[in-house]
Coordinates of C-alpha atoms in Angstrom, one line a residue:
M1 CA 5.4 -29.5 -4.2
S2 CA 1.7 -29.6 -3.3
R3 CA -0.7 -27.0 -4.5
T4 CA -0.9 -25.4 -1.1
Q5 CA 2.8 -25.5 -0.2
G6 CA 4.4 -22.1 0.0
R7 CA 1.3 -20.3 -1.3
H8 CA -0.5 -17.3 0.0
R9 CA -4.3 -18.0 -0.1
L10 CA -7.3 -15.8 0.5
S11 CA -10.8 -16.9 1.5
R12 CA -13.7 -15.8 -0.6
R13 CA -15.5 -14.6 2.5
T14 CA -12.4 -12.5 3.4
K15 CA -12.4 -11.0 -0.1
I16 CA -16.0 -10.0 0.1
A17 CA -15.8 -8.6 3.6
T18 CA -12.6 -6.7 2.7
G19 CA -14.3 -5.3 -0.4
G20 CA -17.2 -4.1 1.6
L21 CA -14.9 -2.5 4.2
A22 CA -13.0 -0.7 1.5
L23 CA -16.2 0.7 -0.1
A24 CA -17.5 1.8 3.3
I25 CA -14.3 3.6 4.0
A26 CA -14.4 5.3 0.6
V27 CA -18.0 6.3 1.1
G28 CA -17.2 7.6 4.6
G29 CA -15.2 10.4 3.1
I30 CA -11.6 9.4 2.9
V31 CA -10.3 10.7 -0.4
V32 CA -6.8 10.2 -1.7
A33 CA -5.8 11.8 -4.9
T34 CA -3.7 9.3 -6.9
T35 CA -2.9 8.1 -10.3
T36 CA -3.2 4.5 -9.2
G37 CA -6.7 3.4 -10.2
N38 CA -10.2 3.4 -8.8
T39 CA -10.2 3.2 -5.0
G40 CA -12.4 0.5 -3.5
E41 CA -13.3 -1.1 -6.8
A42 CA -12.8 -4.8 -7.0
S43 CA -11.8 -6.4 -10.3
A44 CA -13.4 -9.5 -11.8
D45 CA -12.9 -12.7 -9.8
E46 CA -11.6 -14.7 -12.7
A47 CA -9.5 -13.7 -15.7
N48 CA -11.4 -13.4 -19.0
P49 CA -11.3 -16.7 -20.9
A50 CA -10.3 -14.8 -24.0
F51 CA -7.1 -13.9 -22.2
F52 CA -5.8 -17.4 -22.7
V53 CA -4.0 -19.0 -25.7
D54 CA -2.5 -22.4 -26.6
I55 CA 1.2 -21.7 -26.8
L56 CA 1.4 -24.1 -29.8
K57 CA -0.7 -21.6 -31.7
V58 CA 1.8 -18.8 -31.1
K59 CA 4.3 -18.4 -33.9
P60 CA 8.0 -18.0 -33.0
N61 CA 8.6 -14.3 -32.6
Q62 CA 11.8 -13.9 -30.5
F63 CA 15.0 -13.3 -32.5
D64 CA 18.1 -11.8 -30.8
P65 CA 20.4 -9.5 -32.9
R66 CA 23.6 -11.1 -34.2
P67 CA 26.4 -9.8 -32.0
V68 CA 29.2 -7.9 -33.7
T69 CA 32.9 -8.5 -33.1
G70 CA 33.8 -7.3 -29.6
A71 CA 30.2 -7.2 -28.3
A72 CA 29.4 -7.9 -24.7
T73 CA 28.0 -11.4 -24.9
G74 CA 28.3 -12.6 -21.4
T75 CA 25.7 -13.2 -18.7
F76 CA 25.7 -12.6 -15.0
T77 CA 23.0 -14.5 -13.0
V78 CA 22.2 -13.6 -9.4
D79 CA 20.6 -16.1 -7.0
C80 CA 18.1 -14.2 -4.8
G81 CA 15.7 -17.0 -3.9
R82 CA 12.0 -17.4 -4.7
N83 CA 10.6 -15.2 -1.9
E84 CA 10.7 -18.0 0.7
N85 CA 10.3 -15.3 3.4
K86 CA 6.8 -14.3 2.2
H87 CA 7.7 -10.6 1.4
F88 CA 4.4 -9.4 -0.2
N89 CA 2.8 -5.9 -0.1
P90 CA 0.7 -3.8 -2.4
D91 CA 3.2 -0.9 -2.5
N92 CA 5.5 0.5 -5.2
F93 CA 8.2 2.9 -3.9
I94 CA 9.3 3.7 -7.5
A95 CA 5.9 4.5 -9.2
Q96 CA 4.0 5.6 -6.1
P97 CA 6.6 6.6 -3.5
G98 CA 5.1 7.0 0.0
V99 CA 1.6 5.7 -1.0
R100 CA 0.8 2.6 1.0
N101 CA -1.4 0.2 -1.1
G102 CA -0.5 2.4 -4.1
A103 CA -0.2 -0.6 -6.4
Q104 CA -3.6 -2.0 -5.3
H105 CA -2.2 -5.5 -6.0
L106 CA 0.4 -7.6 -4.3
H107 CA 4.0 -7.6 -5.3
D108 CA 6.4 -10.6 -4.9
Y109 CA 9.8 -9.4 -3.7
V110 CA 13.3 -10.9 -3.8
G111 CA 16.6 -9.1 -3.0
N112 CA 16.3 -6.2 -0.6
L113 CA 14.5 -7.3 2.6
S114 CA 13.0 -3.9 3.5
T115 CA 11.2 -2.9 0.3
N116 CA 7.9 -1.1 0.9
A117 CA 6.1 2.2 -0.1
D118 CA 8.3 4.2 2.2
S119 CA 11.7 2.8 1.0
N120 CA 14.3 5.4 0.2
N121 CA 18.0 5.1 -0.9
K122 CA 19.2 5.2 2.7
S123 CA 16.8 2.5 4.0
L124 CA 17.5 0.2 1.0
L125 CA 21.3 0.6 1.6
R126 CA 20.9 -0.3 5.3
A127 CA 18.7 -3.4 4.8
G128 CA 19.6 -7.0 4.3
T129 CA 19.1 -9.1 1.2
T130 CA 18.1 -12.5 0.0
C131 CA 20.7 -12.5 -2.7
K132 CA 23.6 -14.9 -2.1
N133 CA 26.2 -12.4 -3.4
G134 CA 25.1 -9.6 -1.1
D135 CA 23.3 -7.6 -3.9
K136 CA 20.8 -5.4 -2.0
S137 CA 18.9 -4.4 -5.1
A138 CA 15.1 -4.6 -5.0
Y139 CA 13.4 -6.9 -7.6
F140 CA 9.6 -7.1 -7.5
W141 CA 6.6 -8.1 -9.7
P142 CA 2.9 -8.8 -9.3
V143 CA 2.0 -12.2 -8.0
V144 CA 0.3 -15.0 -10.0
R145 CA -2.7 -16.8 -8.4
I146 CA -4.8 -19.8 -9.0
D147 CA -8.5 -19.0 -8.5
T148 CA -10.9 -21.9 -8.5
G149 CA -13.6 -20.1 -6.6
E150 CA -13.1 -22.3 -3.5
E151 CA -12.7 -20.9 0.0
E152 CA -9.0 -20.6 0.8
E153 CA -6.9 -19.2 3.6
N154 CA -3.5 -17.6 2.9
E155 CA -0.3 -17.9 4.9
P156 CA 0.6 -14.7 6.7
A157 CA 2.8 -12.3 4.8
K158 CA 5.8 -10.6 6.3
K159 CA 4.7 -7.6 8.4
P160 CA 6.1 -4.3 7.0
D161 CA 5.8 -2.2 10.1
G162 CA 9.4 -2.5 11.2
D163 CA 10.7 -1.8 7.6
R164 CA 8.4 1.3 7.4
A165 CA 9.7 2.6 10.7
Q166 CA 13.3 2.1 9.6
A167 CA 12.6 3.9 6.3
D168 CA 11.1 6.8 8.2
R169 CA 14.1 7.0 10.5
E170 CA 16.6 6.9 7.6
A171 CA 14.6 9.5 5.6
K172 CA 15.1 12.0 8.4
T173 CA 18.9 11.6 8.6
V174 CA 21.5 13.7 6.9
Q175 CA 24.0 11.6 4.9
V176 CA 26.7 12.1 2.4
S177 CA 26.0 11.9 -1.3
C178 CA 29.0 10.9 -3.4
P179 CA 29.3 10.6 -7.2
D180 CA 29.2 7.0 -8.5
V181 CA 32.6 6.0 -9.7
A182 CA 32.0 2.5 -11.2
S183 CA 29.6 3.9 -13.8
K184 CA 32.2 6.4 -15.0
L185 CA 35.0 3.9 -15.5
P186 CA 36.2 2.7 -19.0
D187 CA 36.5 -1.0 -19.8
I188 CA 38.8 -2.4 -17.1
P189 CA 41.6 -4.8 -18.1
D190 CA 41.4 -8.2 -16.4
Q191 CA 44.9 -7.7 -14.9
A192 CA 43.6 -4.6 -13.0
M193 CA 40.3 -5.9 -11.9
A194 CA 41.2 -7.1 -8.4
E195 CA 42.9 -3.8 -7.6
V196 CA 40.1 -1.7 -8.9
D197 CA 37.5 -3.8 -7.0
G198 CA 39.4 -3.3 -3.8
N199 CA 39.5 0.4 -4.3
L200 CA 35.8 0.6 -5.1
D201 CA 35.1 -1.2 -1.9
Q202 CA 37.2 1.4 -0.1
L203 CA 35.1 4.2 -1.6
D204 CA 31.9 2.6 -0.3
T205 CA 33.5 2.1 3.1
Q206 CA 34.7 5.7 3.3
S207 CA 31.1 6.9 2.6
D208 CA 29.7 4.6 5.3
E209 CA 32.2 5.9 7.8
A210 CA 31.5 9.5 6.9
N211 CA 27.7 8.8 7.5
Q212 CA 28.5 7.2 10.9
R213 CA 30.5 10.2 11.9
I214 CA 27.8 12.6 10.8
A215 CA 25.3 10.7 13.0
A216 CA 27.6 10.6 16.0
T217 CA 28.4 14.3 15.9
Q218 CA 25.0 15.7 15.0
G219 CA 24.6 19.2 16.4
Q220 CA 28.3 19.7 17.2
G221 CA 30.8 22.2 15.9
G222 CA 28.6 24.8 14.2
P223 CA 27.4 25.1 10.6
D224 CA 30.8 24.5 9.0
F225 CA 31.7 21.4 11.1
V226 CA 30.5 18.8 8.6
R227 CA 32.2 20.4 5.7
N228 CA 35.5 21.0 7.4
A229 CA 35.7 17.9 9.6
I230 CA 34.0 15.3 7.4
L231 CA 33.5 16.3 3.8
N232 CA 36.9 17.9 3.1
P233 CA 38.9 14.9 4.5
L234 CA 36.5 12.6 2.7
K235 CA 37.3 14.4 -0.6
D236 CA 41.1 13.9 0.0
R237 CA 40.7 10.2 0.7
R238 CA 38.5 9.7 -2.3
T239 CA 41.0 11.6 -4.5
A240 CA 43.7 9.2 -3.4
I241 CA 41.6 6.2 -4.0
I242 CA 40.4 7.4 -7.4
D243 CA 44.0 8.1 -8.4
R244 CA 44.9 4.6 -7.5
I245 CA 42.1 3.2 -9.7
A246 CA 43.3 5.3 -12.6
I247 CA 46.9 4.2 -12.1
A248 CA 45.8 0.5 -11.9
I249 CA 43.9 0.8 -15.2
G250 CA 46.7 2.8 -16.8
R251 CA 49.2 -0.1 -16.3
F252 CA 47.4 -2.2 -18.9
A253 CA 45.3 0.3 -20.9
P254 CA 45.0 4.0 -21.5
K255 CA 44.8 5.8 -18.2
P256 CA 41.4 7.5 -17.6
R257 CA 41.9 11.3 -17.3
D258 CA 38.5 12.6 -16.3
L259 CA 37.8 11.1 -12.9
G260 CA 38.9 14.0 -10.7
G261 CA 35.5 15.5 -10.5
L262 CA 34.2 12.4 -8.8
A263 CA 36.0 13.0 -5.5
P264 CA 33.9 15.8 -3.8
C265 CA 30.8 14.7 -1.9
A266 CA 27.9 16.7 -0.6
T267 CA 25.4 16.2 2.2
K268 CA 21.9 15.1 1.4
P269 CA 19.2 16.4 3.8
G270 CA 16.5 14.3 5.4
K271 CA 13.3 13.2 3.7
D272 CA 15.0 11.9 0.7
T273 CA 13.0 9.4 -1.4
G274 CA 15.6 9.0 -4.1
T275 CA 13.0 9.8 -6.8
P276 CA 11.9 13.0 -8.6
T277 CA 9.0 15.0 -7.2
P278 CA 5.8 13.0 -8.1
P279 CA 3.3 14.6 -10.4
P280 CA 0.6 16.8 -8.8
S281 CA -2.0 14.1 -9.2
T282 CA -0.3 11.8 -6.7
T283 CA -0.6 12.3 -3.0
V284 CA 2.5 11.1 -1.2
G285 CA 2.4 9.9 2.4
G286 CA -1.1 8.6 2.3
A287 CA -2.6 5.2 2.2
L288 CA -5.3 3.8 -0.1
P289 CA -8.1 1.9 1.7
G290 CA -8.9 -1.7 1.0
Q291 CA -6.2 -4.0 2.2
D292 CA -6.7 -6.3 5.2
E293 CA -4.2 -7.1 8.0
N294 CA -2.5 -9.6 5.7
N295 CA -1.9 -7.0 2.9
E296 CA -4.6 -8.7 0.8
L297 CA -7.0 -6.7 -1.4
P298 CA -10.5 -7.4 -2.8
G299 CA -10.6 -8.5 -6.5
N300 CA -7.0 -10.0 -6.4
D301 CA -7.8 -13.3 -4.8
G302 CA -6.8 -16.9 -5.0
E303 CA -3.7 -18.9 -4.1
I304 CA -0.5 -17.1 -4.7
Q305 CA 1.9 -19.2 -6.7
R306 CA 5.4 -18.9 -5.5
P307 CA 7.6 -19.2 -8.6
Q308 CA 9.2 -22.7 -8.9
R309 CA 12.2 -20.9 -10.3
V310 CA 13.3 -17.2 -10.3
Q311 CA 16.2 -16.5 -12.7
I312 CA 17.7 -13.0 -12.5
T313 CA 20.2 -12.5 -15.3
F314 CA 22.1 -9.5 -16.6
R315 CA 23.1 -9.6 -20.3
G316 CA 25.5 -7.5 -22.3
S317 CA 24.9 -5.7 -25.6
P318 CA 25.2 -7.2 -29.2
V319 CA 26.8 -4.0 -30.5
G320 CA 29.6 -3.3 -28.0
K321 CA 30.6 -3.0 -24.4
V322 CA 28.4 -1.9 -21.5
V323 CA 29.1 0.5 -18.7
A324 CA 28.1 0.1 -15.1
M325 CA 24.6 1.1 -13.8
P326 CA 24.8 3.8 -11.2
R327 CA 23.7 2.9 -7.7
F328 CA 20.0 3.6 -7.0
L329 CA 19.0 3.5 -10.7
R330 CA 15.3 2.8 -11.1
V331 CA 14.1 0.8 -14.0
L332 CA 10.5 -0.3 -15.0
Y333 CA 9.4 -3.1 -17.3
G334 CA 5.9 -3.1 -18.8
D335 CA 2.9 -1.0 -17.9
A336 CA 0.6 -1.9 -15.0
K337 CA -2.1 0.4 -16.3
V338 CA -2.2 -0.5 -20.0
S339 CA -6.0 0.0 -20.2
T340 CA -5.5 3.6 -19.1
N341 CA -2.2 4.5 -20.7
G342 CA -2.4 2.5 -23.9
P343 CA 0.0 -0.1 -25.3
A344 CA 3.1 2.1 -25.8
N345 CA 5.0 0.7 -22.8
A346 CA 3.2 -2.6 -22.4
K347 CA 5.2 -5.8 -23.1
A348 CA 4.2 -9.3 -23.9
S349 CA 5.6 -11.4 -21.1
W350 CA 4.1 -14.9 -21.2
T351 CA 5.5 -18.2 -22.6
C352 CA 6.1 -21.8 -21.6
T353 CA 9.3 -23.7 -20.8
G354 CA 10.7 -25.1 -24.0
F355 CA 8.9 -22.5 -26.1
E356 CA 10.8 -19.4 -25.0
N357 CA 11.0 -18.3 -28.7
R358 CA 7.3 -17.7 -28.5
I359 CA 6.2 -14.8 -26.3
T360 CA 2.5 -13.8 -26.1
D361 CA 0.4 -11.1 -24.4
K362 CA -2.0 -13.8 -23.3
Y363 CA -1.9 -16.4 -20.5
P364 CA -0.4 -19.5 -22.1
I365 CA -1.8 -23.0 -22.0
C366 CA 1.3 -25.2 -22.1
P367 CA 1.7 -28.8 -23.4
E368 CA 2.2 -31.7 -20.9
G369 CA 5.6 -31.4 -19.3
S370 CA 6.0 -27.7 -20.0
K371 CA 5.5 -25.0 -17.4
V372 CA 4.0 -21.5 -17.4
K373 CA 6.8 -18.8 -17.6
R374 CA 7.0 -15.0 -17.5
V375 CA 10.0 -13.3 -19.2
H376 CA 10.6 -9.7 -18.3
T377 CA 13.4 -8.0 -20.3
F378 CA 14.1 -4.5 -19.1
P379 CA 15.3 -1.4 -21.0
S380 CA 19.1 -1.0 -21.1
C381 CA 20.0 2.4 -22.7
W382 CA 20.8 4.9 -19.9
D383 CA 21.1 8.6 -20.4
G384 CA 24.4 8.6 -18.5
K385 CA 23.2 11.1 -15.8
N386 CA 19.9 10.4 -14.1
T387 CA 18.9 7.5 -11.8
D388 CA 15.2 8.3 -12.3
S389 CA 12.9 10.6 -14.2
A390 CA 9.4 12.1 -13.7
N391 CA 7.7 9.3 -15.6
H392 CA 10.3 6.7 -14.5
R393 CA 11.1 5.9 -18.1
T394 CA 12.8 8.6 -20.1
H395 CA 16.2 8.2 -18.2
I396 CA 16.5 4.6 -19.4
V397 CA 15.0 3.3 -22.6
Y398 CA 15.1 0.2 -24.9
P399 CA 17.7 -0.2 -27.7
D400 CA 16.4 -0.5 -31.2
R401 CA 15.8 -3.9 -32.9
F402 CA 19.6 -4.2 -33.7
G403 CA 20.5 -3.6 -30.0
R404 CA 21.7 0.0 -30.6
C405 CA 21.2 2.8 -28.1
G406 CA 20.1 6.3 -29.4
N407 CA 22.3 9.4 -29.3
G408 CA 23.3 10.4 -25.8
F409 CA 22.5 7.0 -24.3
K410 CA 24.9 4.4 -23.0
A411 CA 24.3 0.6 -23.0
V412 CA 24.2 -0.8 -19.4
P413 CA 23.8 -4.5 -18.5
Q414 CA 20.3 -5.6 -19.5
L415 CA 18.3 -7.2 -16.7
Q416 CA 16.1 -10.1 -17.6
I417 CA 13.9 -11.8 -14.9
S418 CA 12.4 -15.1 -15.8
L419 CA 9.7 -16.6 -13.5
T420 CA 8.6 -20.3 -13.9
Y421 CA 5.4 -21.6 -12.3
D422 CA 4.2 -25.1 -11.5
I423 CA 0.6 -24.5 -12.5
P424 CA -1.3 -27.8 -13.0
R425 CA -2.4 -28.3 -16.6
D426 CA -6.0 -28.8 -15.7
I427 CA -5.9 -25.3 -14.0
Q428 CA -4.5 -23.9 -17.3
L429 CA -7.2 -25.6 -19.4
K430 CA -9.9 -24.4 -17.0
R431 CA -8.4 -20.9 -17.3
Q432 CA -8.2 -20.5 -13.6
Y433 CA -4.9 -18.7 -13.1
K434 CA -4.2 -14.9 -13.4
V435 CA -1.8 -12.1 -12.5
D436 CA -2.6 -9.5 -9.8
A437 CA -3.6 -6.2 -11.3
F438 CA -5.1 -2.8 -10.8
P439 CA -8.9 -3.1 -10.6
Q440 CA -9.5 -1.5 -14.0
E441 CA -7.2 -4.1 -15.7
N442 CA -9.4 -7.1 -14.9
H443 CA -6.3 -9.3 -14.7
N444 CA -5.3 -8.4 -18.3
P445 CA -2.1 -10.4 -18.9
L446 CA -0.7 -7.4 -20.9
S447 CA -0.7 -5.4 -17.7
D448 CA 2.2 -7.6 -16.4
H449 CA 5.1 -5.6 -15.2
D450 CA 8.3 -5.7 -13.1
D451 CA 10.4 -3.2 -11.1
F452 CA 14.1 -2.9 -10.3
A453 CA 16.2 -0.6 -8.2
N454 CA 19.9 -1.1 -8.3
V455 CA 21.4 -1.2 -4.8
M456 CA 24.5 -3.2 -5.7
S457 CA 27.9 -2.2 -4.3
Q458 CA 30.2 -0.7 -6.8
R459 CA 32.4 -3.8 -6.6
I460 CA 29.5 -6.1 -7.4
M461 CA 28.4 -3.9 -10.3
N462 CA 32.0 -3.7 -11.6
G463 CA 32.3 -7.5 -11.5
L464 CA 29.0 -7.8 -13.4
V465 CA 30.2 -5.4 -16.1
N466 CA 33.5 -7.2 -16.4
C467 CA 31.7 -10.5 -16.8
V468 CA 29.4 -9.6 -19.6
N469 CA 32.0 -7.5 -21.4
R470 CA 34.3 -10.5 -21.5
G471 CA 31.7 -12.9 -22.8
R472 CA 31.7 -15.0 -19.7
T473 CA 28.9 -16.9 -18.0
C474 CA 28.9 -16.0 -14.3
R475 CA 26.7 -17.0 -11.4
A476 CA 26.7 -15.2 -8.1

């Protein structure tokens, strides 16, 4: 692939003009209170040369815990493409919900086709996906660029206007909210898997049909209509389906006894973002100035490098079985603002192919024949209740160095996203590649990060859990 093929490039003149426009807008009196950085400030053009290291000088530092007997040693890999559809935007609906340009750097997206600042659970569920197995989850990370200082012109990014409008429509609708069943199930015997999967699909179908009926009968029947005509019959149908799931498991293993409370559903009003109320320092529903019509921003410039390979893999636990993630679980990797927040949540991400046992917090310079690689390993100990938290971290944390979760936390499949780039070695030696970042980070490689929102169907998640718990290698 040529250096310009499939890459999103920005001219130096465009960068300067856009930066001036952003500054003019800011001086003109538009003020948006956020926690996202310094509005209108452009970061350095090139990454600091001190941010680079020869990977051969990094000592091996990656050692996985030895799995115990009965551990979940399998892997489940999802093929969601490499962002061939040019889905880029400077948004983050998890960390800055409703704030357009809240990230102040471009994200590369695979999976859910609609992801933007205004995304909510309902809009994500209604959207399409790039994942071959139908996984509608959102996977996104900051782009990597080559910046030689030459004038460059980027290919147009996907326009987000239609997705934003759809998210706004979905946010205003009333929909049913039903307890997640897959995440409450015990380890399912292989002999019962097909029957359980079919019943999980029926649960999702029943919810979809209830939502369609709510939409079709809006304003009819008085205040008790939805409860009497939709929610109560839905509860009865879910009770029957959940009973069938318990019976199917009980034929080959102890029958689960505590699933009855999962049958009732409630209605969720409009304007749902799926996340906790943001802290007071964040203004929701605004837009930070600075991006141009192609979603580009000053300071983050150069040719976007589409990954040569994107590998999305879920792993098990070295100390036991894992349970299903609940739908709409939000998970963060790393810290985009390490210079502000300190190193507590920052993660070293960088390596080279063939040297994956050496991870560094600097940009690697790889030997001939080896490629630049980012490895993002997400936290995997869930509190068993919440799909998000105020800081987007305390509901799901990392296991200890032996792979054990703390008291009150359950092991869920651990997501690892690996991104491999075909960056010419002369560009590496000249230190002319960098990751997009908030302005104050100056392209610090330790600010690398990644975001995930689980929008898998219960059937897909159940299959994932079964795969890793059985020690299998699965590709979807």
